[in-house]
Amino acid sequence: MKSSFKWMLASLAIVAGWCLSLGATAWAGSPEGMRLYVFSSGWLNIDKSALQTGAAPGRIQIPVAFFLIKHPKGNVLFDTGNNDRIITDPTYWGPMAASLDPGRSPDVAIDVQLEKAGFKPSDINYVILGHMHLDHAGNVGKFPNATIVVQRDEITNAFWPPPGYAGPYITSDFAMLRSGLGESMPNKYKVIELNGDLDLFGDGSVYIHRSVGHTPGSEMVVVRLPKTGPVVLTSDACYLMENLTKNLLPSVGLAYDPAGLLRGYAWIKHMRDVEGADVIFAHDPETFKAHKHSPEYYE
Ligand SMILES: [Zn+2]
């Protein structure tokens, strides 16, 4: 009796260990065939102290990540990078062009990059916007067939931000989302206006998490892949891995709600520690380099 009890405990321990290790590497509830592609819309050369208060002055070169999630119920973009107009028209960003010194070449255009992975802009069913700054909502207008998924607070903030926060919003990036004169319905595109979280397909595989901090309507996404497991895509809710580990905030103009940013960091850490989630920041050069890039993908 005693030895069979011991055997039962040992078996339970083995099963529990197996479940834990499985949890970090796979997500059984997500549909087969799901994929996550990682892209960069060129790069920016920015002073590190903008991304991290107290950092020594000096520019660093950072990626401008955006993502494509292939799911049986639809293809989803998370963020859309820099507006492709800057490739041919350096004045499009006005004074922001000098402060961000963007890298531009024809091969970073979003349609060129999507095509290399086998997708046309018309194949995109949803565009989730982490927020609407120039390096995230830049190409939203290239997807008129898609449903835009964005926090209502971000839409109102992008069109008319409070003093001190207007610089990174280029209104012509997203003016096309608004209906024409005399229309009582404001949205010209299909838009899901959120004031909170959304489980996009109802199966937990693409979960949008509202995270007010960097901007009034920032949101992150956790993608739960059948083989890779959960991956958190931060947009600008956290800039660098070092910001996350040391709880460092960006400069004032990029921290609309500092306490909210720290709440967002805590959520990322929770996802990492409890679900074993990988984290891909939009602008961290080291962690970006360490990931697979399109046309390779995660399953
Ligand atoms: Zn931003």
mmCIF file of C-alpha atoms and ligand atoms in Angstrom:
data_model
loop_
_atom_site.group_PDB
_atom_site.id
_atom_site.type_symbol
_atom_site.label_atom_id
_atom_site.label_comp_id
_atom_site.label_asym_id
_atom_site.label_seq_id
_atom_site.Cartn_x
_atom_site.Cartn_y
_atom_site.Cartn_z
ATOM 1 C CA MET A 1 0.000 0.000 0.000
ATOM 2 C CA LYS A 2 2.717 2.373 1.095
ATOM 3 C CA SER A 3 4.869 1.650 -1.960
ATOM 4 C CA SER A 4 1.911 2.007 -4.385
ATOM 5 C CA PHE A 5 1.175 5.417 -2.820
ATOM 6 C CA LYS A 6 4.783 6.428 -3.430
ATOM 7 C CA TRP A 7 4.507 5.170 -7.009
ATOM 8 C CA MET A 8 1.345 7.259 -7.508
ATOM 9 C CA LEU A 9 3.096 10.386 -6.190
ATOM 10 C CA ALA A 10 6.070 9.757 -8.486
ATOM 11 C CA SER A 11 3.749 9.330 -11.487
ATOM 12 C CA LEU A 12 1.910 12.544 -10.617
ATOM 13 C CA ALA A 13 5.224 14.392 -10.384
ATOM 14 C CA ILE A 14 6.263 13.093 -13.812
ATOM 15 C CA VAL A 15 2.923 14.107 -15.367
ATOM 16 C CA ALA A 16 3.067 17.555 -13.702
ATOM 17 C CA GLY A 17 6.623 18.093 -14.944
ATOM 18 C CA TRP A 18 5.625 17.024 -18.435
ATOM 19 C CA CYS A 19 2.637 19.444 -18.419
ATOM 20 C CA LEU A 20 4.806 22.337 -17.237
ATOM 21 C CA SER A 21 7.436 21.774 -19.907
ATOM 22 C CA LEU A 22 4.694 21.345 -22.514
ATOM 23 C CA GLY A 23 3.098 24.650 -21.392
ATOM 24 C CA ALA A 24 6.252 26.593 -22.173
ATOM 25 C CA THR A 25 6.689 25.184 -25.656
ATOM 26 C CA ALA A 26 3.245 24.504 -27.089
ATOM 27 C CA TRP A 27 -0.345 25.645 -26.944
ATOM 28 C CA ALA A 28 -2.677 22.740 -27.591
ATOM 29 C CA GLY A 29 -5.785 24.927 -27.889
ATOM 30 C CA SER A 30 -4.508 26.895 -30.890
ATOM 31 C CA PRO A 31 -5.362 25.770 -34.411
ATOM 32 C CA GLU A 32 -2.889 23.880 -36.538
ATOM 33 C CA GLY A 33 -1.416 25.914 -39.364
ATOM 34 C CA MET A 34 -1.061 29.111 -37.302
ATOM 35 C CA ARG A 35 2.101 31.055 -38.133
ATOM 36 C CA LEU A 36 3.816 34.205 -36.875
ATOM 37 C CA TYR A 37 6.032 36.213 -39.229
ATOM 38 C CA VAL A 38 8.382 38.923 -37.896
ATOM 39 C CA PHE A 39 9.284 41.933 -40.110
ATOM 40 C CA SER A 40 11.073 45.259 -39.758
ATOM 41 C CA SER A 41 9.991 48.395 -41.593
ATOM 42 C CA GLY A 42 13.562 49.608 -42.145
ATOM 43 C CA TRP A 43 15.196 51.100 -39.071
ATOM 44 C CA LEU A 44 15.523 54.306 -37.052
ATOM 45 C CA ASN A 45 18.564 56.029 -35.584
ATOM 46 C CA ILE A 46 17.392 57.504 -32.305
ATOM 47 C CA ASP A 47 18.962 58.856 -29.135
ATOM 48 C CA LYS A 48 18.826 56.058 -26.563
ATOM 49 C CA SER A 49 17.764 58.512 -23.845
ATOM 50 C CA ALA A 50 14.453 58.966 -25.691
ATOM 51 C CA LEU A 51 13.707 55.275 -25.149
ATOM 52 C CA GLN A 52 15.247 55.056 -21.699
ATOM 53 C CA THR A 53 15.426 57.975 -19.267
ATOM 54 C CA GLY A 54 18.936 58.386 -17.878
ATOM 55 C CA ALA A 55 20.699 56.514 -20.696
ATOM 56 C CA ALA A 56 23.975 58.033 -21.892
ATOM 57 C CA PRO A 57 23.420 60.310 -24.913
ATOM 58 C CA GLY A 58 24.176 58.819 -28.308
ATOM 59 C CA ARG A 59 22.148 57.368 -31.126
ATOM 60 C CA ILE A 60 21.364 53.698 -31.473
ATOM 61 C CA GLN A 61 19.995 51.938 -34.546
ATOM 62 C CA ILE A 62 16.704 50.200 -33.835
ATOM 63 C CA PRO A 63 14.355 47.966 -35.837
ATOM 64 C CA VAL A 64 10.725 48.940 -36.507
ATOM 65 C CA ALA A 65 8.990 45.617 -35.999
ATOM 66 C CA PHE A 66 5.607 44.631 -37.354
ATOM 67 C CA PHE A 67 4.057 41.177 -37.510
ATOM 68 C CA LEU A 68 1.776 38.927 -39.530
ATOM 69 C CA ILE A 69 -0.262 36.205 -37.869
ATOM 70 C CA LYS A 70 -1.729 33.549 -40.156
ATOM 71 C CA HIS A 71 -4.798 31.934 -38.562
ATOM 72 C CA PRO A 72 -7.475 29.722 -40.171
ATOM 73 C CA LYS A 73 -10.050 32.461 -39.477
ATOM 74 C CA GLY A 74 -8.007 35.287 -41.019
ATOM 75 C CA ASN A 75 -4.642 36.911 -41.626
ATOM 76 C CA VAL A 76 -3.781 39.530 -39.015
ATOM 77 C CA LEU A 77 -1.217 42.323 -39.112
ATOM 78 C CA PHE A 78 0.014 43.734 -35.822
ATOM 79 C CA ASP A 79 1.274 47.263 -36.554
ATOM 80 C CA THR A 80 2.192 48.473 -40.049
ATOM 81 C CA GLY A 81 5.613 50.175 -39.765
ATOM 82 C CA ASN A 82 6.774 53.482 -41.243
ATOM 83 C CA ASN A 83 4.710 54.968 -44.058
ATOM 84 C CA ASP A 84 6.293 53.793 -47.306
ATOM 85 C CA ARG A 85 6.118 57.380 -48.601
ATOM 86 C CA ILE A 86 9.321 58.182 -46.693
ATOM 87 C CA ILE A 87 11.216 55.868 -49.076
ATOM 88 C CA THR A 88 10.823 58.404 -51.869
ATOM 89 C CA ASP A 89 9.840 61.560 -49.964
ATOM 90 C CA PRO A 90 12.128 62.301 -46.971
ATOM 91 C CA THR A 91 10.093 65.445 -46.172
ATOM 92 C CA TYR A 92 6.919 63.429 -45.441
ATOM 93 C CA TRP A 93 7.754 63.206 -41.718
ATOM 94 C CA GLY A 94 8.662 66.912 -41.474
ATOM 95 C CA PRO A 95 11.113 67.596 -38.624
ATOM 96 C CA MET A 96 10.679 64.015 -37.302
ATOM 97 C CA ALA A 97 12.782 62.816 -40.249
ATOM 98 C CA ALA A 98 15.888 64.492 -38.789
ATOM 99 C CA SER A 99 15.293 63.325 -35.217
ATOM 100 C CA LEU A 100 14.605 59.697 -36.225
ATOM 101 C CA ASP A 101 16.930 59.489 -39.263
ATOM 102 C CA PRO A 102 15.032 56.526 -40.769
ATOM 103 C CA GLY A 103 16.726 53.953 -42.982
ATOM 104 C CA ARG A 104 14.884 53.711 -46.277
ATOM 105 C CA SER A 105 15.231 51.474 -49.293
ATOM 106 C CA PRO A 106 12.571 50.200 -51.715
ATOM 107 C CA ASP A 107 12.777 46.660 -50.316
ATOM 108 C CA VAL A 108 11.414 47.710 -46.884
ATOM 109 C CA ALA A 109 8.015 48.725 -48.359
ATOM 110 C CA ILE A 110 5.316 46.730 -46.594
ATOM 111 C CA ASP A 111 3.780 45.234 -49.752
ATOM 112 C CA VAL A 112 7.231 44.164 -50.997
ATOM 113 C CA GLN A 113 7.941 42.427 -47.679
ATOM 114 C CA LEU A 114 4.512 40.767 -47.478
ATOM 115 C CA GLU A 115 4.852 39.507 -51.047
ATOM 116 C CA LYS A 116 8.135 37.779 -50.188
ATOM 117 C CA ALA A 117 6.205 35.853 -47.516
ATOM 118 C CA GLY A 118 3.454 35.016 -50.027
ATOM 119 C CA PHE A 119 0.791 37.594 -49.060
ATOM 120 C CA LYS A 120 -0.880 40.465 -50.907
ATOM 121 C CA PRO A 121 -2.307 43.480 -49.008
ATOM 122 C CA SER A 122 -5.798 42.238 -49.980
ATOM 123 C CA ASP A 123 -5.081 38.954 -48.103
ATOM 124 C CA ILE A 124 -4.997 40.849 -44.794
ATOM 125 C CA ASN A 125 -8.283 40.537 -42.872
ATOM 126 C CA TYR A 126 -7.419 42.404 -39.656
ATOM 127 C CA VAL A 127 -4.959 45.161 -38.759
ATOM 128 C CA ILE A 128 -4.392 45.516 -35.011
ATOM 129 C CA LEU A 129 -2.701 48.801 -34.101
ATOM 130 C CA GLY A 130 -0.524 48.696 -30.980
ATOM 131 C CA HIS A 131 -0.887 52.484 -31.173
ATOM 132 C CA MET A 132 -0.933 55.095 -33.939
ATOM 133 C CA HIS A 133 2.537 56.675 -33.856
ATOM 134 C CA LEU A 134 4.275 57.178 -37.222
ATOM 135 C CA ASP A 135 6.322 53.974 -37.016
ATOM 136 C CA HIS A 136 3.335 51.742 -36.158
ATOM 137 C CA ALA A 137 0.275 53.046 -38.046
ATOM 138 C CA GLY A 138 2.274 54.398 -41.009
ATOM 139 C CA ASN A 139 0.820 52.041 -43.611
ATOM 140 C CA VAL A 140 -2.659 51.413 -42.181
ATOM 141 C CA GLY A 141 -4.166 53.067 -45.274
ATOM 142 C CA LYS A 142 -2.796 50.279 -47.499
ATOM 143 C CA PHE A 143 -5.340 47.800 -46.140
ATOM 144 C CA PRO A 144 -8.782 49.140 -47.077
ATOM 145 C CA ASN A 145 -10.299 45.621 -47.086
ATOM 146 C CA ALA A 146 -9.177 44.819 -43.555
ATOM 147 C CA THR A 147 -10.945 45.446 -40.248
ATOM 148 C CA ILE A 148 -8.878 47.812 -38.097
ATOM 149 C CA VAL A 149 -8.758 46.820 -34.412
ATOM 150 C CA VAL A 150 -7.752 49.737 -32.202
ATOM 151 C CA GLN A 151 -8.580 51.321 -28.855
ATOM 152 C CA ARG A 152 -11.126 54.125 -29.183
ATOM 153 C CA ASP A 153 -8.914 56.300 -26.939
ATOM 154 C CA GLU A 154 -6.030 55.918 -29.402
ATOM 155 C CA ILE A 155 -8.133 57.115 -32.343
ATOM 156 C CA THR A 156 -9.238 60.286 -30.542
ATOM 157 C CA ASN A 157 -5.730 60.872 -29.185
ATOM 158 C CA ALA A 158 -4.078 60.409 -32.589
ATOM 159 C CA PHE A 159 -6.319 63.009 -34.227
ATOM 160 C CA TRP A 160 -5.958 65.563 -31.389
ATOM 161 C CA PRO A 161 -3.363 64.697 -28.716
ATOM 162 C CA PRO A 162 -2.828 66.714 -25.517
ATOM 163 C CA PRO A 163 0.008 69.310 -25.427
ATOM 164 C CA GLY A 164 3.432 67.689 -25.596
ATOM 165 C CA TYR A 165 2.310 64.444 -27.240
ATOM 166 C CA ALA A 166 1.560 65.391 -30.849
ATOM 167 C CA GLY A 167 5.036 64.945 -32.437
ATOM 168 C CA PRO A 168 4.943 61.223 -33.376
ATOM 169 C CA TYR A 169 1.426 61.337 -34.881
ATOM 170 C CA ILE A 170 1.344 62.082 -38.641
ATOM 171 C CA THR A 171 -2.333 62.799 -39.318
ATOM 172 C CA SER A 172 -2.061 62.007 -43.035
ATOM 173 C CA ASP A 173 -1.060 58.417 -42.073
ATOM 174 C CA PHE A 174 -4.579 57.749 -40.826
ATOM 175 C CA ALA A 175 -6.818 60.584 -42.114
ATOM 176 C CA MET A 176 -8.244 58.110 -44.658
ATOM 177 C CA LEU A 177 -9.867 56.139 -41.807
ATOM 178 C CA ARG A 178 -12.381 59.005 -41.375
ATOM 179 C CA SER A 179 -15.559 59.217 -43.462
ATOM 180 C CA GLY A 180 -16.154 62.125 -45.832
ATOM 181 C CA LEU A 181 -18.039 65.378 -45.287
ATOM 182 C CA GLY A 182 -21.602 65.064 -44.047
ATOM 183 C CA GLU A 183 -21.304 61.409 -43.067
ATOM 184 C CA SER A 184 -22.757 60.726 -39.617
ATOM 185 C CA MET A 185 -20.773 57.491 -39.260
ATOM 186 C CA PRO A 186 -17.137 58.469 -38.659
ATOM 187 C CA ASN A 187 -15.379 55.257 -39.772
ATOM 188 C CA LYS A 188 -14.746 54.889 -43.491
ATOM 189 C CA TYR A 189 -12.944 51.564 -42.949
ATOM 190 C CA LYS A 190 -14.326 48.645 -40.957
ATOM 191 C CA VAL A 191 -13.135 49.376 -37.417
ATOM 192 C CA ILE A 192 -13.504 47.526 -34.118
ATOM 193 C CA GLU A 193 -13.203 50.308 -31.519
ATOM 194 C CA LEU A 194 -12.051 48.785 -28.245
ATOM 195 C CA ASN A 195 -12.132 49.996 -24.675
ATOM 196 C CA GLY A 196 -10.416 46.972 -23.197
ATOM 197 C CA ASP A 197 -9.207 43.510 -24.179
ATOM 198 C CA LEU A 198 -10.377 41.293 -27.052
ATOM 199 C CA ASP A 199 -9.877 37.590 -27.771
ATOM 200 C CA LEU A 200 -9.948 38.127 -31.554
ATOM 201 C CA PHE A 201 -10.973 34.637 -32.692
ATOM 202 C CA GLY A 202 -12.480 33.387 -29.417
ATOM 203 C CA ASP A 203 -9.872 30.620 -29.032
ATOM 204 C CA GLY A 204 -7.248 32.521 -27.004
ATOM 205 C CA SER A 205 -4.731 32.366 -29.864
ATOM 206 C CA VAL A 206 -4.712 36.103 -30.665
ATOM 207 C CA TYR A 207 -5.443 38.012 -27.474
ATOM 208 C CA ILE A 208 -5.376 41.830 -27.477
ATOM 209 C CA HIS A 209 -4.545 43.445 -24.138
ATOM 210 C CA ARG A 210 -5.277 47.147 -23.524
ATOM 211 C CA SER A 211 -2.246 48.733 -21.876
ATOM 212 C CA VAL A 212 -2.541 52.501 -21.342
ATOM 213 C CA GLY A 213 0.954 53.918 -20.767
ATOM 214 C CA HIS A 214 3.070 54.858 -23.778
ATOM 215 C CA THR A 215 -0.093 56.421 -25.248
ATOM 216 C CA PRO A 216 -3.726 56.656 -24.046
ATOM 217 C CA GLY A 217 -4.787 53.753 -26.257
ATOM 218 C CA SER A 218 -1.803 51.406 -26.447
ATOM 219 C CA GLU A 219 -2.415 47.675 -26.733
ATOM 220 C CA MET A 220 -0.256 44.553 -26.806
ATOM 221 C CA VAL A 221 -0.987 41.140 -28.279
ATOM 222 C CA VAL A 222 -0.209 37.665 -27.019
ATOM 223 C CA VAL A 223 -0.070 35.158 -29.876
ATOM 224 C CA ARG A 224 -0.418 31.576 -28.620
ATOM 225 C CA LEU A 225 1.145 29.327 -31.263
ATOM 226 C CA PRO A 226 0.481 25.582 -31.411
ATOM 227 C CA LYS A 227 4.178 24.592 -31.437
ATOM 228 C CA THR A 228 6.135 27.653 -30.225
ATOM 229 C CA GLY A 229 3.726 28.561 -27.415
ATOM 230 C CA PRO A 230 2.856 32.108 -26.324
ATOM 231 C CA VAL A 231 4.646 35.168 -27.737
ATOM 232 C CA VAL A 232 3.980 38.689 -26.429
ATOM 233 C CA LEU A 233 4.229 41.487 -29.009
ATOM 234 C CA THR A 234 4.729 44.716 -27.087
ATOM 235 C CA SER A 235 4.478 47.464 -29.728
ATOM 236 C CA ASP A 236 5.846 50.405 -27.648
ATOM 237 C CA ALA A 237 4.340 49.333 -24.305
ATOM 238 C CA CYS A 238 7.993 48.545 -23.516
ATOM 239 C CA TYR A 239 10.950 49.652 -25.647
ATOM 240 C CA LEU A 240 13.920 47.565 -24.569
ATOM 241 C CA MET A 241 14.523 44.372 -22.579
ATOM 242 C CA GLU A 242 16.615 46.479 -20.171
ATOM 243 C CA ASN A 243 13.596 48.762 -19.580
ATOM 244 C CA LEU A 244 11.592 45.684 -18.603
ATOM 245 C CA THR A 245 14.136 44.085 -16.304
ATOM 246 C CA LYS A 246 15.087 47.334 -14.525
ATOM 247 C CA ASN A 247 11.666 49.049 -14.691
ATOM 248 C CA LEU A 248 13.106 51.982 -16.688
ATOM 249 C CA LEU A 249 10.738 54.467 -18.337
ATOM 250 C CA PRO A 250 11.139 56.287 -21.668
ATOM 251 C CA SER A 251 11.414 60.080 -21.912
ATOM 252 C CA VAL A 252 8.432 62.210 -20.837
ATOM 253 C CA GLY A 253 7.000 62.698 -24.346
ATOM 254 C CA LEU A 254 6.866 58.906 -24.819
ATOM 255 C CA ALA A 255 5.367 58.194 -21.396
ATOM 256 C CA TYR A 256 1.783 59.466 -21.392
ATOM 257 C CA ASP A 257 1.037 57.489 -18.194
ATOM 258 C CA PRO A 258 4.227 56.364 -16.403
ATOM 259 C CA ALA A 259 2.413 54.230 -13.815
ATOM 260 C CA GLY A 260 0.475 52.602 -16.636
ATOM 261 C CA LEU A 261 3.740 51.755 -18.421
ATOM 262 C CA LEU A 262 4.981 49.987 -15.280
ATOM 263 C CA ARG A 263 1.653 48.114 -15.039
ATOM 264 C CA GLY A 264 2.258 47.002 -18.635
ATOM 265 C CA TYR A 265 5.762 45.774 -17.717
ATOM 266 C CA ALA A 266 4.219 43.753 -14.867
ATOM 267 C CA TRP A 267 1.746 42.153 -17.321
ATOM 268 C CA ILE A 268 4.585 41.189 -19.706
ATOM 269 C CA LYS A 269 6.527 39.631 -16.810
ATOM 270 C CA HIS A 270 3.404 37.759 -15.695
ATOM 271 C CA MET A 271 2.919 36.311 -19.190
ATOM 272 C CA ARG A 272 6.599 35.386 -19.341
ATOM 273 C CA ASP A 273 6.712 33.768 -15.894
ATOM 274 C CA VAL A 274 3.304 32.057 -15.830
ATOM 275 C CA GLU A 275 2.843 31.013 -19.466
ATOM 276 C CA GLY A 276 6.533 30.863 -20.424
ATOM 277 C CA ALA A 277 5.877 33.498 -23.107
ATOM 278 C CA ASP A 278 8.589 34.746 -25.415
ATOM 279 C CA VAL A 279 8.624 38.561 -25.785
ATOM 280 C CA ILE A 280 9.324 40.494 -28.997
ATOM 281 C CA PHE A 281 9.771 44.240 -28.523
ATOM 282 C CA ALA A 282 9.207 46.486 -31.548
ATOM 283 C CA HIS A 283 12.476 48.373 -31.129
ATOM 284 C CA ASP A 284 15.002 46.294 -29.150
ATOM 285 C CA PRO A 285 17.921 45.628 -31.531
ATOM 286 C CA GLU A 286 19.336 42.657 -29.552
ATOM 287 C CA THR A 287 16.135 40.679 -28.995
ATOM 288 C CA PHE A 288 14.947 41.464 -32.530
ATOM 289 C CA LYS A 289 18.179 40.045 -33.959
ATOM 290 C CA ALA A 290 17.770 36.898 -31.874
ATOM 291 C CA HIS A 291 14.420 36.060 -33.555
ATOM 292 C CA LYS A 292 13.562 34.481 -36.908
ATOM 293 C CA HIS A 293 12.586 36.987 -39.588
ATOM 294 C CA SER A 294 10.230 36.626 -42.542
ATOM 295 C CA PRO A 295 10.089 34.647 -44.803
ATOM 296 C CA GLU A 296 10.935 32.255 -41.949
ATOM 297 C CA TYR A 297 8.162 31.968 -39.374
ATOM 298 C CA TYR A 298 7.123 30.555 -36.014
ATOM 299 C CA GLU A 299 4.479 27.809 -35.825
HETATM 300 ZN ZN ZN B 1 5.322 54.830 -30.140
#
